[in-house]
Short mmCIF file of C-alpha atoms in Angstrom, two decimals:
data_model
loop_
_atom_site.label_atom_id
_atom_site.label_comp_id
_atom_site.label_asym_id
_atom_site.label_seq_id
_atom_site.Cartn_x
_atom_site.Cartn_y
_atom_site.Cartn_z
CA MET A 1 -33.12 12.79 -14.68
CA SER A 2 -29.35 13.19 -14.87
CA SER A 3 -27.22 10.87 -12.78
CA ALA A 4 -24.31 13.29 -12.71
CA ALA A 5 -22.92 13.95 -9.26
CA PRO A 6 -23.60 17.39 -7.69
CA PRO A 7 -20.72 19.89 -7.99
CA SER A 8 -19.56 19.46 -4.39
CA ARG A 9 -19.39 15.68 -4.83
CA SER A 10 -17.64 16.03 -8.20
CA ILE A 11 -14.96 18.19 -6.56
CA ALA A 12 -14.69 15.61 -3.77
CA PHE A 13 -14.10 12.86 -6.34
CA LEU A 14 -11.38 14.95 -8.00
CA ALA A 15 -9.79 15.44 -4.58
CA LEU A 16 -9.86 11.67 -4.11
CA VAL A 17 -8.07 11.09 -7.44
CA ALA A 18 -5.38 13.58 -6.42
CA THR A 19 -5.09 11.89 -3.02
CA MET A 20 -4.65 8.47 -4.58
CA ALA A 21 -1.94 9.81 -6.91
CA MET A 22 -0.07 11.20 -3.91
CA TRP A 23 -0.41 7.90 -2.04
CA GLY A 24 0.60 6.01 -5.16
CA SER A 25 3.85 7.95 -5.25
CA ASN A 26 4.55 7.22 -1.59
CA GLY A 27 5.59 3.58 -2.01
CA PRO A 28 8.04 4.06 -4.90
CA VAL A 29 9.69 7.05 -3.18
CA ALA A 30 9.88 5.19 0.14
CA LYS A 31 11.34 2.11 -1.53
CA MET A 32 14.08 4.28 -3.02
CA LEU A 33 14.87 5.74 0.42
CA LEU A 34 14.87 2.49 2.40
CA PRO A 35 18.48 1.51 1.57
CA THR A 36 19.65 4.83 3.04
CA PHE A 37 17.42 5.20 6.09
CA GLY A 38 15.83 1.84 6.85
CA PRO A 39 12.09 1.61 7.63
CA ILE A 40 12.13 2.80 11.26
CA SER A 41 14.46 5.78 10.90
CA MET A 42 12.77 6.82 7.65
CA THR A 43 9.34 6.76 9.28
CA TRP A 44 10.43 8.61 12.42
CA LEU A 45 12.29 11.33 10.50
CA ARG A 46 9.40 11.69 8.07
CA TRP A 47 6.91 12.29 10.88
CA PHE A 48 9.33 14.65 12.63
CA LEU A 49 9.35 16.74 9.46
CA VAL A 50 5.55 16.51 9.34
CA MET A 51 5.40 17.94 12.85
CA VAL A 52 7.79 20.74 11.91
CA LEU A 53 5.85 21.62 8.76
CA ALA A 54 2.54 21.59 10.63
CA ALA A 55 3.85 23.55 13.64
CA PRO A 56 3.05 27.05 12.23
CA PHE A 57 -0.59 26.02 11.79
CA ALA A 58 -0.71 24.55 15.29
CA TRP A 59 0.84 27.71 16.76
CA ARG A 60 -1.96 29.84 15.32
CA GLU A 61 -4.44 27.49 17.02
CA ARG A 62 -2.44 27.02 20.21
CA VAL A 63 -5.37 27.76 22.54
CA ALA A 64 -7.47 25.08 20.85
CA VAL A 65 -4.47 22.73 20.74
CA ARG A 66 -4.09 22.94 24.52
CA ALA A 67 -7.80 22.29 24.99
CA VAL A 68 -7.81 19.28 22.67
CA ALA A 69 -4.63 17.86 24.21
CA ARG A 70 -6.19 18.20 27.66
CA GLU A 71 -9.73 17.01 26.91
CA HIS A 72 -9.23 14.55 24.01
CA TRP A 73 -5.77 13.08 24.60
CA ARG A 74 -7.12 9.53 24.61
CA SER A 75 -8.71 10.08 21.21
CA ILE A 76 -5.47 11.56 19.87
CA VAL A 77 -3.54 8.50 21.05
CA VAL A 78 -6.04 6.19 19.32
CA PHE A 79 -5.77 8.14 16.07
CA THR A 80 -1.97 8.03 16.41
CA LEU A 81 -1.89 4.25 16.77
CA LEU A 82 -4.31 3.74 13.87
CA GLY A 83 -2.92 6.23 11.34
CA GLY A 84 0.21 7.89 12.68
CA VAL A 85 3.83 6.98 13.30
CA PRO A 86 3.30 3.43 14.67
CA GLN A 87 1.04 2.46 11.76
CA SER A 88 3.54 3.90 9.27
CA VAL A 89 6.36 1.90 10.87
CA ILE A 90 4.38 -1.31 10.31
CA VAL A 91 3.72 -0.50 6.64
CA PHE A 92 7.33 0.44 5.85
CA VAL A 93 8.77 -2.56 7.69
CA GLY A 94 6.55 -4.63 5.40
CA LEU A 95 7.66 -2.63 2.36
CA ASP A 96 11.27 -3.40 3.23
CA HIS A 97 10.45 -7.07 2.57
CA SER A 98 8.19 -6.49 -0.44
CA SER A 99 7.83 -4.10 -3.39
CA ALA A 100 6.34 -0.68 -4.04
CA ILE A 101 3.91 -2.13 -6.58
CA HIS A 102 2.71 -4.70 -4.04
CA LEU A 103 2.15 -1.90 -1.53
CA GLY A 104 -0.01 -0.10 -4.06
CA LEU A 105 -1.89 -3.27 -5.01
CA LEU A 106 -2.56 -4.35 -1.45
CA ASN A 107 -4.07 -0.95 -0.67
CA SER A 108 -7.11 -2.24 -2.53
CA ALA A 109 -7.90 -4.44 0.47
CA ILE A 110 -8.74 -1.29 2.43
CA PRO A 111 -12.21 -0.64 0.90
CA VAL A 112 -13.28 -4.17 1.76
CA MET A 113 -11.89 -3.77 5.27
CA ILE A 114 -13.71 -0.43 5.65
CA LEU A 115 -17.06 -1.88 4.62
CA VAL A 116 -16.71 -4.99 6.78
CA LEU A 117 -15.41 -3.13 9.83
CA GLY A 118 -18.03 -0.43 9.33
CA ALA A 119 -20.79 -3.05 9.31
CA LEU A 120 -19.35 -4.89 12.33
CA PHE A 121 -18.45 -1.96 14.58
CA PHE A 122 -20.09 1.22 13.26
CA GLY A 123 -23.54 0.07 12.11
CA HIS A 124 -22.98 1.01 8.44
CA ARG A 125 -24.92 -0.60 5.63
CA MET A 126 -23.17 -1.89 2.52
CA LEU A 127 -25.08 -0.74 -0.57
CA GLY A 128 -25.39 -3.10 -3.51
CA ARG A 129 -23.67 -0.66 -5.86
CA GLU A 130 -20.72 -0.32 -3.48
CA ILE A 131 -20.37 -4.09 -3.19
CA ALA A 132 -20.55 -4.52 -6.97
CA GLY A 133 -17.98 -1.79 -7.60
CA ILE A 134 -15.58 -3.14 -5.02
CA THR A 135 -15.93 -6.65 -6.46
CA ILE A 136 -15.10 -5.43 -9.97
CA SER A 137 -12.18 -3.35 -8.71
CA ALA A 138 -10.84 -6.21 -6.62
CA PHE A 139 -10.96 -8.45 -9.70
CA GLY A 140 -8.91 -5.85 -11.56
CA VAL A 141 -6.34 -5.82 -8.77
CA THR A 142 -6.21 -9.62 -8.90
CA VAL A 143 -5.46 -9.44 -12.64
CA ILE A 144 -2.56 -7.09 -11.90
CA LEU A 145 -1.28 -8.94 -8.85
CA PHE A 146 -1.07 -12.29 -10.63
CA GLN A 147 -0.03 -10.80 -13.99
CA GLY A 148 -3.11 -12.12 -15.77
CA SER A 149 -2.00 -15.71 -15.12
CA LEU A 150 -4.39 -18.33 -13.74
CA ALA A 151 -1.41 -20.52 -12.88
CA ALA A 152 0.06 -17.75 -10.73
CA LEU A 153 -3.30 -17.32 -8.97
CA LEU A 154 -3.52 -21.04 -8.19
CA MET A 155 0.00 -20.95 -6.74
CA LEU A 156 -0.78 -18.04 -4.41
CA ASP A 157 2.06 -17.42 -2.00
CA ILE A 158 1.81 -14.29 0.13
CA GLY A 159 5.14 -13.12 1.46
CA ARG A 160 5.92 -11.93 4.99
CA GLY A 161 6.22 -8.32 3.86
CA ASP A 162 2.77 -8.39 2.26
CA LEU A 163 1.19 -9.75 5.45
CA ILE A 164 2.87 -7.05 7.53
CA MET A 165 1.62 -4.35 5.15
CA LEU A 166 -1.91 -5.80 5.27
CA SER A 167 -1.89 -5.52 9.07
CA GLY A 168 -0.98 -1.83 8.73
CA MET A 169 -3.83 -1.37 6.25
CA LEU A 170 -6.25 -2.92 8.73
CA LEU A 171 -5.29 -0.20 11.21
CA TRP A 172 -5.70 2.45 8.50
CA SER A 173 -9.22 1.16 7.79
CA PHE A 174 -10.20 1.84 11.40
CA TYR A 175 -8.54 5.27 11.10
CA THR A 176 -10.65 6.08 8.03
CA LEU A 177 -13.86 5.07 9.77
CA ARG A 178 -13.03 7.21 12.82
CA LEU A 179 -11.80 10.27 10.92
CA ASN A 180 -15.23 11.91 10.91
CA HIS A 181 -15.09 11.77 14.72
CA ARG A 182 -11.79 13.54 15.17
CA PRO A 183 -11.70 16.59 17.50
CA THR A 184 -13.09 19.40 15.35
CA GLN A 185 -11.82 22.25 17.53
CA VAL A 186 -8.63 22.24 15.44
CA SER A 187 -8.01 22.19 11.70
CA ILE A 188 -7.02 18.98 9.95
CA VAL A 189 -3.36 20.00 9.62
CA THR A 190 -3.19 20.91 13.32
CA PHE A 191 -4.80 17.57 14.08
CA LEU A 192 -1.98 16.00 12.07
CA PHE A 193 0.51 17.95 14.21
CA LEU A 194 -1.05 16.43 17.34
CA VAL A 195 -0.91 12.94 15.84
CA ALA A 196 2.77 13.41 14.98
CA ALA A 197 3.57 14.92 18.39
CA ALA A 198 1.93 11.95 20.11
CA GLY A 199 3.46 9.30 17.84
CA LEU A 200 7.09 10.44 17.92
CA PRO A 201 7.62 9.81 21.68
CA ILE A 202 5.81 6.46 21.41
CA THR A 203 8.21 5.27 18.72
CA LEU A 204 11.33 7.05 20.02
CA PRO A 205 12.74 3.88 21.64
CA LEU A 206 12.49 2.09 18.28
CA PHE A 207 14.24 4.99 16.55
CA VAL A 208 17.07 5.11 19.11
CA ARG A 209 17.54 1.34 18.93
CA ASP A 210 17.63 1.55 15.13
CA LEU A 211 20.39 4.18 15.29
CA LEU A 212 22.40 2.14 17.78
CA VAL A 213 22.16 -0.99 15.66
CA HIS A 214 22.58 0.48 12.17
CA GLY A 215 24.31 3.81 12.82
CA LEU A 216 23.38 7.26 11.56
CA PRO A 217 21.93 7.44 8.04
CA ARG A 218 24.16 9.10 5.44
CA PRO A 219 21.69 10.68 2.99
CA ASP A 220 22.62 12.70 -0.08
CA MET A 221 20.58 15.63 -1.38
CA ALA A 222 18.27 13.36 -3.39
CA ASP A 223 17.51 11.32 -0.26
CA ILE A 224 16.76 14.47 1.73
CA ALA A 225 14.52 15.79 -1.06
CA GLY A 226 12.67 12.48 -1.13
CA LEU A 227 12.13 12.56 2.63
CA VAL A 228 10.80 16.13 2.46
CA TYR A 229 8.50 15.12 -0.40
CA MET A 230 7.10 12.19 1.61
CA SER A 231 6.52 14.50 4.58
CA ALA A 232 4.83 17.30 2.66
CA VAL A 233 2.89 15.67 -0.18
CA PRO A 234 1.63 12.14 0.62
CA THR A 235 1.26 13.09 4.31
CA ILE A 236 0.15 16.70 4.85
CA ILE A 237 -1.39 17.68 1.51
CA SER A 238 -3.10 14.32 1.04
CA THR A 239 -4.59 14.65 4.54
CA PHE A 240 -6.35 17.83 3.43
CA THR A 241 -7.72 16.29 0.25
CA TYR A 242 -8.74 12.98 1.84
CA ALA A 243 -10.56 14.60 4.78
CA PHE A 244 -12.23 17.06 2.38
CA ALA A 245 -13.59 14.16 0.34
CA ILE A 246 -14.69 12.01 3.29
CA GLU A 247 -16.77 14.87 4.67
CA ARG A 248 -18.69 15.02 1.36
CA VAL A 249 -18.99 11.42 0.15
CA GLY A 250 -18.42 9.31 3.26
CA PRO A 251 -15.72 6.78 4.16
CA ALA A 252 -17.12 3.90 2.09
CA GLN A 253 -17.12 5.68 -1.28
CA ALA A 254 -13.84 7.42 -0.41
CA GLY A 255 -12.37 4.02 0.39
CA VAL A 256 -13.39 2.64 -3.00
CA PHE A 257 -11.03 5.10 -4.68
CA ILE A 258 -8.12 3.40 -2.92
CA HIS A 259 -8.47 0.81 -5.71
CA THR A 260 -6.86 3.38 -8.03
CA VAL A 261 -3.66 3.53 -5.93
CA PRO A 262 -2.21 0.53 -7.82
CA LEU A 263 -2.59 2.46 -11.07
CA PHE A 264 -0.57 5.38 -9.75
CA ALA A 265 1.87 3.12 -7.90
CA CYS A 266 2.64 1.21 -11.11
CA LEU A 267 3.06 4.42 -13.09
CA PHE A 268 5.40 5.95 -10.51
CA ALA A 269 7.30 2.66 -10.20
CA ALA A 270 7.79 2.68 -13.97
CA VAL A 271 8.97 6.29 -14.00
CA LEU A 272 11.10 6.23 -10.85
CA ALA A 273 12.34 2.63 -10.84
CA GLY A 274 12.21 1.78 -14.53
CA GLU A 275 9.78 -1.13 -14.05
CA ALA A 276 8.01 -2.30 -17.22
CA LEU A 277 4.25 -2.03 -17.80
CA HIS A 278 2.42 -4.92 -19.51
CA PRO A 279 -0.99 -5.50 -21.16
CA TYR A 280 -2.41 -7.13 -18.03
CA HIS A 281 -1.73 -3.85 -16.21
CA ALA A 282 -4.01 -2.04 -18.68
CA ALA A 283 -6.77 -4.64 -18.24
CA GLY A 284 -6.51 -4.37 -14.48
CA PHE A 285 -6.54 -0.57 -14.58
CA LEU A 286 -9.79 -0.54 -16.60
CA LEU A 287 -11.47 -2.86 -14.11
CA VAL A 288 -10.20 -0.87 -11.12
CA ALA A 289 -11.37 2.47 -12.54
CA GLY A 290 -14.68 1.00 -13.72
CA GLY A 291 -15.43 -0.42 -10.30
CA ALA A 292 -14.69 2.90 -8.60
CA TRP A 293 -16.97 4.70 -11.08
CA ILE A 294 -19.86 2.28 -10.52
CA SER A 295 -19.59 2.61 -6.75
CA CYS A 296 -19.77 6.40 -6.85
CA GLN A 297 -22.76 6.89 -9.18
CA ARG A 298 -25.07 7.99 -6.39
CA PRO A 299 -26.09 11.64 -5.88
CA ALA A 300 -26.68 12.64 -2.22
CA PRO A 301 -26.95 11.98 0.64
CA VAL A 302 -23.53 12.84 1.99
CA LEU A 303 -22.74 9.44 3.51
CA SER A 304 -23.13 6.59 1.08
CA SER A 305 -23.01 3.98 3.85
CA ALA A 306 -25.24 5.54 6.45
CA PRO A 307 -25.61 3.94 9.86
CA ALA A 308 -28.29 1.27 9.87
CA THR A 309 -30.16 3.20 12.59
CA ALA A 310 -30.34 6.39 10.52
CA LYS A 311 -33.74 7.41 9.25
#
């Protein structure tokens, strides 16, 4: 019997690879924009553009939008806090004190968080193959993070920025686990419009204070292009591909692919920021990709980590 994944799952895995590439580009682009905008203004303006870009979709679904806003506003606020503007502010404040490569590397904590939080709060089981794959991938990330040096590992010193980013990733893990329970009366891009519309007022005081303290940003055309890219590609388009994949393979297997974000983050950092790649990067990449592959060699059912009460 062949162990190849069914076509729908194979397409979902391809969508996950594309999603991780988009997310991998997010950190390097954001790091390049931080000197111009700062983390708070950059995040607020990015999500404002997201709302603008998603508005035509929301307008076509305006009847459903009103119903969701009226009947599910509490759920929208929860999604906003876990994966919208406030969560993005936390991540980019951390990035301002760290590096784009570290942001990509630390994303690999998310699959572990998803599995643990899923077991604690959502009744999900952790399959042996998923645990093994995550362990292998995490080892690969460790090789990259500490540059293949045992001495560096023994002298572990996590910076303030890394801890702040990890707290944002904890929120994103809850967001991933809840995404299958979003209001389905609207499309995913209209849902993103609602998340942006809810998050912008919540963070408006932070944005105004940032402008009063630091003044208006003075972007050039490259800065504006970068902000539009962050709004359209790693935010809107990746939301489509990530939700598409989660619906077909489940949050646990989708989360495992986050281990490949460091690969793309390093590649984009090398291209955009001129950072050098080393042999330990290659070793880490092989372990990361191998772990993701092992975790996903399971045809059907749709959810790899089904609730423990499921029959």
